[in-house]
Short mmCIF file of C-alpha atoms in Angstrom, two decimals:
data_model
loop_
_atom_site.label_atom_id
_atom_site.label_comp_id
_atom_site.label_asym_id
_atom_site.label_seq_id
_atom_site.Cartn_x
_atom_site.Cartn_y
_atom_site.Cartn_z
CA ASP A 1 13.97 140.40 214.04
CA THR A 2 15.33 142.87 211.61
CA GLY A 3 14.30 141.10 208.49
CA VAL A 4 16.02 140.77 205.30
CA SER A 5 17.82 143.94 203.91
CA GLN A 6 19.30 144.86 200.56
CA ASP A 7 21.55 147.66 199.55
CA PRO A 8 21.37 149.68 197.50
CA ARG A 9 17.76 149.86 196.99
CA HIS A 10 17.92 151.67 193.72
CA LYS A 11 20.97 151.57 191.09
CA ILE A 12 21.04 153.38 187.85
CA THR A 13 24.15 152.42 185.61
CA LYS A 14 25.22 152.70 182.08
CA ARG A 15 25.40 149.49 179.44
CA GLY A 16 28.65 147.83 180.42
CA GLN A 17 29.25 148.73 183.88
CA ASN A 18 29.83 146.05 186.71
CA VAL A 19 27.02 146.46 189.47
CA THR A 20 27.13 144.63 192.85
CA PHE A 21 24.44 144.23 195.18
CA ARG A 22 24.16 143.06 198.97
CA CYS A 23 21.72 141.01 200.81
CA ASP A 24 21.78 140.59 204.55
CA PRO A 25 19.57 137.75 205.80
CA ILE A 26 17.63 137.12 208.83
CA SER A 27 20.56 136.11 211.16
CA GLU A 28 19.49 132.71 212.12
CA HIS A 29 18.65 131.45 208.54
CA ASN A 30 20.96 129.30 206.94
CA ARG A 31 19.73 129.48 203.33
CA LEU A 32 19.64 132.27 201.16
CA TYR A 33 18.08 132.68 197.57
CA TRP A 34 18.31 135.62 194.83
CA TYR A 35 15.51 136.04 192.20
CA ARG A 36 14.64 138.60 189.64
CA GLN A 37 11.57 139.96 188.87
CA THR A 38 10.87 142.07 185.68
CA LEU A 39 7.64 144.06 185.12
CA GLY A 40 4.49 142.50 185.19
CA GLN A 41 6.23 139.08 186.15
CA GLY A 42 6.62 136.92 188.95
CA PRO A 43 10.08 136.73 190.42
CA GLU A 44 12.09 133.86 188.89
CA PHE A 45 15.03 131.97 190.61
CA LEU A 46 18.54 132.88 190.05
CA THR A 47 20.43 131.00 192.58
CA TYR A 48 20.60 129.72 196.19
CA PHE A 49 22.96 129.09 199.14
CA GLN A 50 23.19 126.64 202.15
CA ASN A 51 25.56 128.40 204.41
CA GLU A 52 28.41 129.15 202.28
CA ALA A 53 27.71 126.77 199.55
CA GLN A 54 26.16 127.74 196.52
CA LEU A 55 23.84 124.66 195.67
CA GLU A 56 21.85 125.41 192.63
CA LYS A 57 22.22 128.08 189.77
CA SER A 58 19.29 128.93 187.13
CA ARG A 59 20.10 128.73 183.54
CA LEU A 60 18.87 132.87 183.79
CA LEU A 61 22.29 133.23 185.72
CA SER A 62 24.64 133.69 182.76
CA ASP A 63 28.19 133.93 182.94
CA ARG A 64 28.14 137.54 183.60
CA PHE A 65 26.51 136.73 186.77
CA SER A 66 28.20 135.78 190.11
CA ALA A 67 26.98 135.15 193.73
CA GLU A 68 29.04 134.68 196.62
CA ARG A 69 28.18 133.96 200.30
CA PRO A 70 31.49 133.92 202.33
CA LYS A 71 31.17 132.48 205.97
CA GLY A 72 27.57 132.04 205.24
CA SER A 73 26.25 135.36 206.30
CA PHE A 74 25.52 138.11 203.67
CA SER A 75 25.54 137.55 200.17
CA THR A 76 26.52 139.51 197.03
CA LEU A 77 25.47 139.41 193.63
CA GLU A 78 27.31 140.97 190.97
CA ILE A 79 26.67 141.50 187.06
CA GLN A 80 29.32 142.14 185.02
CA ARG A 81 29.21 144.14 181.64
CA THR A 82 25.70 145.08 182.46
CA GLU A 83 23.01 145.08 179.29
CA GLN A 84 19.69 146.73 179.06
CA GLY A 85 17.85 143.54 179.54
CA ASP A 86 19.31 143.20 182.74
CA SER A 87 17.18 145.94 184.39
CA ALA A 88 14.86 144.28 186.90
CA MET A 89 14.11 144.11 190.58
CA TYR A 90 16.61 141.89 192.28
CA LEU A 91 15.09 140.19 195.31
CA CYS A 92 16.80 138.58 198.16
CA ALA A 93 15.04 135.75 200.69
CA SER A 94 16.14 133.97 203.41
CA GLY A 95 14.57 131.25 205.06
CA PRO A 96 15.24 127.82 207.42
CA GLN A 97 13.70 125.60 205.29
CA GLU A 98 10.89 125.67 202.50
CA THR A 99 9.63 129.31 203.73
CA GLN A 100 11.25 132.07 202.44
CA TYR A 101 11.40 135.76 203.62
CA PHE A 102 11.83 138.44 201.15
CA GLY A 103 13.97 141.72 201.39
CA PRO A 104 12.68 144.81 199.68
CA GLY A 105 14.62 144.35 196.73
CA THR A 106 17.27 146.12 194.59
CA ARG A 107 15.95 147.87 191.41
CA LEU A 108 18.37 148.18 188.63
CA LEU A 109 17.93 150.18 185.76
CA VAL A 110 20.69 149.85 182.92
CA LEU A 111 20.86 152.84 180.46
CA ALA B 1 7.91 120.29 186.64
CA GLN B 2 6.11 122.59 189.00
CA SER B 3 3.91 125.47 187.98
CA VAL B 4 1.29 127.45 189.30
CA THR B 5 -1.62 129.39 187.28
CA GLN B 6 -3.01 132.64 188.75
CA LEU B 7 -6.52 133.17 186.72
CA GLY B 8 -7.20 136.83 186.31
CA SER B 9 -4.28 139.27 185.96
CA HIS B 10 -6.56 142.13 187.41
CA VAL B 11 -9.28 141.81 190.22
CA SER B 12 -11.45 144.78 191.39
CA VAL B 13 -13.66 144.34 194.51
CA SER B 14 -15.98 146.72 196.08
CA GLU B 15 -14.74 147.80 199.75
CA GLY B 16 -16.20 145.31 202.34
CA ALA B 17 -16.72 142.64 199.59
CA LEU B 18 -15.44 139.33 199.51
CA VAL B 19 -11.96 139.10 197.92
CA LEU B 20 -11.36 135.74 195.88
CA LEU B 21 -7.74 135.44 194.05
CA ARG B 22 -7.52 131.96 192.14
CA CYS B 23 -4.23 129.62 191.61
CA ASN B 24 -4.02 126.14 190.42
CA TYR B 25 -0.98 124.45 190.67
CA SER B 26 0.61 121.59 188.80
CA SER B 27 3.00 119.37 190.84
CA SER B 28 3.65 115.51 190.45
CA VAL B 29 3.94 115.28 194.17
CA PRO B 30 2.04 117.28 196.94
CA PRO B 31 3.63 120.39 197.14
CA TYR B 32 4.08 123.38 199.36
CA LEU B 33 2.03 126.35 198.66
CA PHE B 34 2.43 129.95 199.31
CA TRP B 35 0.66 133.46 198.85
CA TYR B 36 2.80 136.42 198.93
CA VAL B 37 1.57 139.96 198.41
CA GLN B 38 3.67 142.87 197.06
CA TYR B 39 3.43 146.58 197.37
CA PRO B 40 4.57 148.98 194.97
CA ASN B 41 8.30 149.07 194.84
CA GLN B 42 8.42 146.94 197.63
CA GLY B 43 9.58 143.15 198.27
CA LEU B 44 7.38 140.27 198.68
CA GLN B 45 5.62 139.61 202.25
CA LEU B 46 4.41 136.06 203.19
CA LEU B 47 0.73 135.97 203.58
CA LEU B 48 0.23 132.11 204.45
CA LYS B 49 1.80 128.82 203.48
CA TYR B 50 0.36 125.30 203.06
CA THR B 51 2.55 122.45 203.84
CA SER B 52 0.70 119.41 204.10
CA ALA B 53 -0.91 120.06 207.71
CA ALA B 54 -4.71 121.59 207.65
CA THR B 55 -6.14 122.10 204.51
CA LEU B 56 -7.44 125.59 205.38
CA VAL B 57 -4.84 127.86 205.93
CA LYS B 58 -5.10 131.22 208.10
CA GLY B 59 -2.79 134.16 207.27
CA ILE B 60 -2.34 137.53 208.15
CA ASN B 61 -4.54 140.36 207.62
CA GLY B 62 -7.38 138.33 207.71
CA PHE B 63 -6.43 136.33 204.62
CA GLU B 64 -7.08 132.39 204.15
CA ALA B 65 -6.72 129.88 201.53
CA GLU B 66 -7.86 126.24 201.54
CA PHE B 67 -5.74 123.43 199.75
CA LYS B 68 -8.00 121.39 197.40
CA LYS B 69 -5.96 118.29 196.08
CA SER B 70 -9.02 117.24 193.67
CA GLU B 71 -9.36 120.47 191.97
CA THR B 72 -5.42 121.12 192.37
CA SER B 73 -5.97 124.71 193.82
CA PHE B 74 -5.46 127.03 196.52
CA HIS B 75 -7.24 129.99 196.07
CA LEU B 76 -6.80 132.98 198.72
CA THR B 77 -10.05 134.71 200.12
CA LYS B 78 -10.95 137.42 202.36
CA PRO B 79 -14.37 137.91 203.70
CA SER B 80 -14.31 141.89 203.45
CA ALA B 81 -11.90 143.84 201.33
CA HIS B 82 -10.18 146.88 203.00
CA MET B 83 -8.54 149.71 201.01
CA SER B 84 -5.16 148.46 202.16
CA ASP B 85 -5.45 145.22 200.53
CA ALA B 86 -4.67 147.00 197.07
CA ALA B 87 -1.71 145.37 195.90
CA GLU B 88 -0.17 142.51 193.61
CA TYR B 89 -0.48 138.97 194.97
CA PHE B 90 1.64 136.02 194.08
CA CYS B 91 0.99 132.18 194.43
CA ALA B 92 4.05 129.95 194.53
CA VAL B 93 4.66 126.46 194.69
CA THR B 94 7.87 124.43 195.92
CA ARG B 95 9.17 120.90 196.22
CA SER B 96 12.76 121.96 196.14
CA GLU B 97 14.59 124.88 197.48
CA LYS B 98 13.52 127.57 194.71
CA LEU B 99 10.05 128.96 194.50
CA THR B 100 8.02 128.95 191.32
CA PHE B 101 5.76 131.59 190.92
CA GLY B 102 2.58 132.34 189.24
CA THR B 103 2.36 135.89 187.04
CA GLY B 104 0.42 137.54 189.73
CA THR B 105 -2.91 139.19 190.14
CA ARG B 106 -3.25 142.77 190.70
CA LEU B 107 -6.04 143.58 193.28
CA THR B 108 -7.96 147.08 193.12
CA ILE B 109 -10.25 147.98 195.84
CA ILE B 110 -13.23 150.04 194.69
CA PRO B 111 -14.28 152.89 197.78
#
């Protein structure tokens, strides 16, 4: 069991640039989740997939955000035209059902 | 809507003393409840979970939590604190696919 992995671990970008994050779930898990965590807060749900289907999206996920999970394996989260308010830790989790196991996160800083 | 409230954003205990971190939930139906721990600049690690089986749940690293429906509580305890327990602790609830987290409690261990 290699756990959930995320890449990159850190990303610094300039406002207006696009960024993409990758998440590789635990291989036997069919559910994959994305959360966002800002300083001093608990994680907030963004979206989740069951296999390749994106089944729920939070209102936090504006039009600038898009997530995919082709073939039901790894997932990508893209943020277009980044804003300073997008600076946060982006966490990915996977699970079989009701229990979620988190990756180490990608910390994004938008200058 | 489900939610959790963590009482005390900061808790300090002496090494060897009892650890008690408080969590109260709000849910219209019996929920699934979780405690996660987060070390600096890392993702969340699952400590324990309640999924309507035994009300006293034992987790990793000597932690346990008791589900009390009458008090809508799910407090986390550990009989004897260790320096390595210093971290941020999050309580979370779910009845659907997404976790709803509390704002966290930062635990400091005094040598």
